[in-house]
Coordinates of C-alpha atoms in Angstrom, one line a residue:
Chain A
M1 CA 31.7 -91.7 14.4
S2 CA 30.8 -95.4 14.2
V3 CA 33.3 -97.8 15.8
L4 CA 33.6 -101.5 15.4
I5 CA 35.2 -103.3 18.4
V6 CA 36.4 -106.9 17.9
D7 CA 37.2 -109.3 20.7
D8 CA 36.4 -112.9 21.5
Y9 CA 36.0 -112.0 25.2
K10 CA 32.5 -110.5 25.9
T11 CA 33.7 -108.9 29.1
M12 CA 36.5 -107.1 27.1
L13 CA 33.9 -105.9 24.5
R14 CA 31.8 -104.5 27.4
I15 CA 34.8 -102.8 29.0
I16 CA 35.9 -101.1 25.8
R17 CA 32.3 -100.1 25.0
N18 CA 32.0 -98.5 28.4
L19 CA 35.4 -96.7 28.1
L20 CA 34.4 -95.4 24.7
K21 CA 31.1 -94.2 26.2
Q22 CA 33.1 -92.2 28.7
L23 CA 34.9 -90.6 25.7
D24 CA 31.4 -89.7 24.3
I25 CA 31.7 -92.4 21.6
E26 CA 28.4 -94.3 21.7
N27 CA 27.9 -95.5 18.2
V28 CA 29.6 -98.8 18.7
E29 CA 29.1 -102.2 17.2
E30 CA 30.7 -105.5 18.2
A31 CA 32.2 -108.6 16.6
S32 CA 33.7 -111.6 18.2
D33 CA 36.3 -112.6 15.6
G34 CA 37.9 -111.4 12.4
E35 CA 35.5 -113.1 10.1
E36 CA 32.4 -111.5 11.7
A37 CA 34.2 -108.2 11.8
L38 CA 35.1 -108.3 8.1
S39 CA 31.5 -109.0 7.1
K40 CA 30.2 -106.1 9.3
L41 CA 32.9 -103.8 7.9
R42 CA 31.9 -104.7 4.3
A43 CA 28.2 -104.2 5.1
G44 CA 28.6 -101.0 7.1
N45 CA 30.4 -97.7 7.3
F46 CA 32.8 -97.6 10.2
G47 CA 35.2 -94.8 11.0
L48 CA 37.4 -96.8 13.3
V49 CA 38.2 -100.5 14.1
I50 CA 39.5 -101.5 17.5
S51 CA 40.5 -105.1 17.4
D52 CA 42.0 -107.9 19.6
W53 CA 44.7 -110.1 17.9
N54 CA 44.2 -113.6 19.3
M55 CA 40.8 -114.8 18.0
A56 CA 39.6 -117.8 16.1
P57 CA 39.0 -118.6 13.3
M58 CA 40.3 -115.2 12.0
T59 CA 42.9 -113.4 14.0
G60 CA 43.1 -109.6 14.4
L61 CA 46.3 -109.5 12.2
D62 CA 44.6 -111.4 9.4
L63 CA 41.6 -109.1 9.7
L64 CA 43.9 -106.1 9.4
K65 CA 45.5 -107.6 6.3
E66 CA 42.0 -108.1 4.8
V67 CA 41.0 -104.6 5.6
R68 CA 44.1 -103.1 4.1
A69 CA 43.6 -105.2 0.9
D70 CA 40.0 -104.1 0.5
P71 CA 39.8 -100.9 -1.7
R72 CA 36.8 -99.6 0.2
L73 CA 38.1 -100.3 3.7
K74 CA 41.9 -99.8 3.3
H75 CA 42.0 -96.3 4.8
T76 CA 39.9 -97.2 7.9
P77 CA 41.9 -96.4 11.1
F78 CA 42.7 -99.7 12.9
I79 CA 43.9 -99.9 16.5
M80 CA 45.1 -103.3 17.8
I81 CA 44.4 -103.8 21.5
T82 CA 46.0 -107.1 22.5
A83 CA 48.0 -109.1 25.1
E84 CA 50.4 -110.0 22.3
S85 CA 53.4 -108.1 23.6
K86 CA 56.4 -109.2 21.7
T87 CA 58.5 -107.0 19.4
E88 CA 57.8 -109.3 16.4
N89 CA 54.0 -108.9 16.9
V90 CA 54.3 -105.1 16.9
V91 CA 56.6 -105.3 13.8
A92 CA 54.2 -107.6 12.0
A93 CA 51.2 -105.3 12.8
K94 CA 53.0 -102.2 11.7
Q95 CA 54.0 -103.9 8.4
A96 CA 50.4 -104.9 7.9
G97 CA 49.4 -101.3 8.3
V98 CA 48.1 -101.0 11.9
S99 CA 47.3 -97.4 12.9
N100 CA 48.3 -97.9 16.5
Y101 CA 48.9 -100.7 19.0
I102 CA 47.8 -100.9 22.6
V103 CA 49.0 -103.7 24.9
K104 CA 46.7 -105.2 27.5
P105 CA 46.2 -104.5 30.3
F106 CA 45.7 -100.9 29.2
N107 CA 44.3 -97.8 30.8
A108 CA 41.5 -95.4 29.7
E109 CA 44.0 -92.6 29.1
T110 CA 46.1 -94.7 26.7
L111 CA 42.9 -95.6 24.8
R112 CA 41.9 -91.9 24.6
E113 CA 45.3 -90.8 23.5
K114 CA 45.6 -93.5 20.7
I115 CA 42.1 -92.8 19.4
E116 CA 42.8 -89.1 19.2
K117 CA 46.1 -89.7 17.5
V118 CA 44.8 -92.0 14.7
M119 CA 41.7 -89.9 14.1
V120 CA 43.9 -86.8 13.5
H121 CA 45.6 -88.8 10.7
A122 CA 42.4 -90.3 9.4
Chain B
M1 CA 49.6 -168.5 6.6
P2 CA 53.2 -167.6 5.4
D3 CA 55.7 -170.5 5.6
G4 CA 57.8 -170.6 8.8
I5 CA 55.4 -168.7 11.1
A6 CA 54.2 -170.6 14.1
P7 CA 50.6 -171.8 14.1
G8 CA 48.4 -169.2 15.8
A9 CA 50.8 -166.3 15.2
A10 CA 48.9 -165.1 12.2
D11 CA 46.1 -163.8 14.5
A12 CA 48.5 -161.9 16.7
P13 CA 49.2 -158.1 16.3
T14 CA 51.7 -157.4 13.5
S15 CA 54.7 -156.5 15.8
E16 CA 54.3 -159.8 17.7
R17 CA 54.1 -161.7 14.4
I18 CA 57.3 -160.1 13.2
E19 CA 58.9 -160.8 16.6
A20 CA 57.8 -164.4 16.4
A21 CA 59.1 -164.8 12.8
V22 CA 62.5 -163.3 13.7
R23 CA 62.9 -165.6 16.7
Q24 CA 62.0 -168.6 14.6
V25 CA 64.5 -167.6 11.9
L26 CA 67.3 -166.9 14.4
G27 CA 66.4 -170.1 16.3
S28 CA 66.8 -172.1 13.2
M29 CA 70.3 -170.5 12.6
A30 CA 71.5 -171.1 16.2
G31 CA 73.9 -173.9 15.3
D32 CA 75.6 -172.0 12.4
L33 CA 76.3 -168.7 14.3
T34 CA 79.8 -167.1 14.5
A35 CA 80.8 -165.5 17.8
T36 CA 80.0 -162.0 16.4
E37 CA 76.6 -163.1 15.2
A38 CA 75.9 -164.7 18.6
A39 CA 76.8 -161.4 20.3
L40 CA 74.6 -159.6 17.9
L41 CA 71.8 -162.0 18.6
A42 CA 72.3 -161.5 22.3
E43 CA 72.1 -157.7 21.7
L44 CA 68.9 -158.2 19.7
E45 CA 67.4 -160.3 22.4
G46 CA 68.3 -157.7 25.0
L47 CA 66.7 -155.0 22.9
G48 CA 63.6 -157.2 22.5
R49 CA 63.4 -157.5 26.3
T50 CA 63.8 -153.7 26.7
V51 CA 60.9 -153.1 24.2
A52 CA 58.7 -155.7 26.0
R53 CA 59.4 -154.0 29.4
A54 CA 58.6 -150.6 27.9
K55 CA 55.3 -151.9 26.6
Q56 CA 54.5 -153.3 30.0
E57 CA 55.4 -150.0 31.7
I58 CA 53.2 -148.1 29.2
A59 CA 50.4 -150.4 29.8
R60 CA 50.7 -149.8 33.6
L61 CA 50.6 -146.0 33.0
K62 CA 46.9 -146.4 32.1
V63 CA 47.4 -144.0 29.3
D64 CA 43.7 -144.1 28.5
D65 CA 43.0 -142.7 32.0
I66 CA 45.4 -139.8 31.2
T67 CA 44.0 -139.0 27.8
G68 CA 40.4 -140.1 28.5
S69 CA 39.9 -138.7 32.0
H70 CA 42.7 -136.8 33.8
I71 CA 43.5 -134.2 31.1
P72 CA 39.9 -133.6 30.0
S73 CA 38.9 -133.2 33.6
A74 CA 41.7 -130.7 34.2
T75 CA 40.8 -128.7 31.1
D76 CA 37.1 -128.7 32.2
E77 CA 38.1 -127.3 35.5
L78 CA 40.2 -124.6 33.9
D79 CA 37.3 -123.8 31.5
A80 CA 35.0 -123.5 34.6
I81 CA 37.5 -121.0 36.2
V82 CA 37.3 -118.9 33.1
D83 CA 33.4 -119.1 33.2
H84 CA 33.3 -118.1 36.9
T85 CA 35.7 -115.1 36.4
A86 CA 33.6 -114.0 33.4
Q87 CA 30.4 -114.2 35.5
A88 CA 32.0 -112.2 38.3
T89 CA 33.4 -109.6 35.9
N90 CA 30.0 -109.2 34.4
E91 CA 28.5 -108.6 37.9
I92 CA 31.2 -106.0 38.6
L93 CA 30.4 -104.3 35.2
D94 CA 26.7 -104.4 36.0
C95 CA 27.4 -102.5 39.3
C96 CA 29.7 -100.0 37.5
E97 CA 26.9 -99.2 35.0
V98 CA 24.5 -98.6 37.9
L99 CA 27.1 -96.3 39.5
E100 CA 27.5 -94.4 36.2
T101 CA 23.7 -93.8 36.2
V102 CA 23.9 -92.5 39.8
S103 CA 26.9 -90.3 39.0
A104 CA 24.7 -88.4 36.5
R105 CA 22.5 -87.4 39.4
V106 CA 25.1 -86.1 42.0
G107 CA 27.1 -83.0 42.2
K108 CA 30.1 -82.3 39.9
A109 CA 32.8 -83.2 42.3
D110 CA 31.2 -86.4 43.5
A111 CA 30.4 -87.3 39.9
E112 CA 34.0 -86.9 38.9
A113 CA 35.2 -88.9 41.9
L114 CA 32.7 -91.7 40.9
Q115 CA 33.7 -91.6 37.3
G116 CA 37.4 -91.8 38.2
A117 CA 36.7 -94.9 40.4
I118 CA 34.5 -96.5 37.7
T119 CA 37.2 -96.0 35.1
R120 CA 39.7 -97.7 37.3
I121 CA 37.4 -100.6 37.8
Y122 CA 36.9 -101.0 34.1
E123 CA 40.6 -101.0 33.6
A124 CA 41.1 -103.6 36.3
C125 CA 38.4 -105.8 34.9
S126 CA 40.6 -106.5 31.9
F127 CA 42.2 -109.1 34.2
Q128 CA 39.5 -111.5 33.0
D129 CA 40.8 -111.4 29.5
I130 CA 44.4 -111.7 30.5
T131 CA 43.9 -114.6 32.9
G132 CA 41.5 -116.2 30.4
Q133 CA 44.2 -116.2 27.8
R134 CA 46.8 -117.5 30.2
I135 CA 44.5 -120.3 31.2
G136 CA 43.9 -121.0 27.5
K137 CA 47.6 -121.4 27.0
V138 CA 47.7 -124.0 29.8
V139 CA 44.8 -125.9 28.2
T140 CA 46.6 -125.9 24.9
A141 CA 49.7 -127.2 26.6
L142 CA 47.7 -130.0 28.3
K143 CA 46.2 -130.9 25.0
A144 CA 49.6 -131.0 23.4
I145 CA 50.8 -133.4 26.2
E146 CA 47.7 -135.5 25.7
A147 CA 48.5 -135.8 21.9
R148 CA 52.2 -136.6 22.5
V149 CA 51.3 -139.3 25.1
A150 CA 48.9 -140.8 22.5
D151 CA 51.6 -140.6 19.8
V152 CA 54.2 -142.3 22.0
T153 CA 51.9 -145.1 23.1
G154 CA 50.5 -145.3 19.5
N155 CA 54.0 -146.4 18.5
F156 CA 53.8 -149.4 20.8
L157 CA 50.1 -150.1 20.9
E158 CA 48.5 -150.8 17.5
G159 CA 45.1 -149.9 16.2
R160 CA 45.3 -146.2 17.2
A161 CA 44.0 -143.6 14.8
A162 CA 46.6 -141.5 12.8
P163 CA 47.0 -137.9 13.9
E164 CA 44.8 -135.3 12.1
P165 CA 46.7 -133.2 9.5
E166 CA 47.5 -129.7 10.8
A167 CA 45.4 -126.8 9.4
E168 CA 47.0 -124.0 7.5
V169 CA 48.7 -121.5 9.8
T170 CA 48.4 -117.8 9.0
E171 CA 51.0 -115.3 10.2
G172 CA 48.4 -114.0 12.6
R173 CA 47.9 -117.4 14.1
R174 CA 51.6 -118.2 14.2
L175 CA 52.4 -115.1 16.1
A176 CA 49.4 -115.4 18.5
E177 CA 51.0 -116.6 21.8
G178 CA 48.9 -114.6 24.3
P179 CA 50.2 -112.8 27.3
Q180 CA 53.9 -113.0 28.0
L181 CA 55.5 -113.5 31.4
P182 CA 56.7 -110.4 33.2
G183 CA 60.1 -109.5 31.8
A184 CA 59.4 -111.0 28.4
A185 CA 56.8 -108.5 27.3
V186 CA 57.5 -105.1 25.8
S187 CA 55.9 -102.1 27.5
Q188 CA 53.4 -99.6 26.0
A189 CA 56.3 -97.1 25.9
E190 CA 58.5 -99.5 24.0
I191 CA 55.7 -100.2 21.6
D192 CA 55.1 -96.5 21.0
R193 CA 58.9 -96.1 20.3
L194 CA 58.9 -99.1 17.9
L195 CA 55.9 -97.8 16.0
S196 CA 57.5 -94.4 15.6
E197 CA 60.8 -95.9 14.4
L198 CA 59.3 -98.4 11.9

C-alpha cells in the first residue's frame, strides 16, 4: 500500500514515516501542504492519506474536501492527525468525510489502530 | 489658499489645518456666543487639548521602535527557538534510526526492548510540532498587536499606509487554531466517541 503523509513540520513527517515503517508500511511519500498533496494524489495512486490540518496555503480540511470532491480520489481513506482538538474541528472533519481523526500528541498504538480500522472499511 | 485660513497653515498636515480653521472661526465668533455656546466651546477646547496630549504620548511611545524593532526581534527569537528544537529533534531521530539498525542485529528480547524505547522516543519527539505550533500562535498574536498599534497610531499620525485587505478565509483556515490549552482540548477517547455518534 502506498501512503501519502502531509505535514508542514519535517520532523513530524519523519516521525510518522518511522512509525509507519515499524508497522511494515514502507511505501510512503510526503507533502508539506494541501496543495502539494493534492497534486501528488492526482498524479499518483495512493491507498491512504494521513494529513495534518494546520498548513498553508491549503489546510488539511480543505485538502480533504478536494479529495472527496474528486471522482477518482473520493474513496481514498483519509486520516487527520492534528493538534486541532476542539469538538467543532472533529465535527467539521467528519462532515467533510474524514475516515478517522487522531489528536496530537499521539502514540504508535493509536496510529496502528486507526490505520487498521480505516483499511478494513476501504 | 482657502479664505480664512491662516498664512502657512496650508502646508501643515490636514488635521492641523482643520484645527486651525476651527479655532479661527470660533475666535471670530467669540463676541457673539451665548452661555451654552461658550460652554460648548470650552468643551471643544478641552477635547482638543486631550487629543493633543494623546498625540504627544503616542509620539513618546516610539511606536516605530515597537513595530520596527521590538516585535520583529521577538518574533525572530521565537522563530530561532523553533529552528533549534527542530535541529535537536532531527539529531534525536538520527540516533533512533541508528538504534533501529542496531536492533536488527541483536537478540529478539533486546531488539523488542530497543524497539519499544525507540517508539516512545518517536512519540515524544512530536513535542517539536506541538511547541512549534504554540510558538506560531504567539508570533501571530504579536503580529496582531503590531498591526493594532500601527492602526491606532495611524489614526493620529498621517501618511501611514492603509491596511491590506484580508484574504479569503476557508473553513479549514477559520477553524485552524492549533493546540488548545489543557482542559480546553477534547481527548482521543472523546474524539472516537464523537466520530462514532456523528
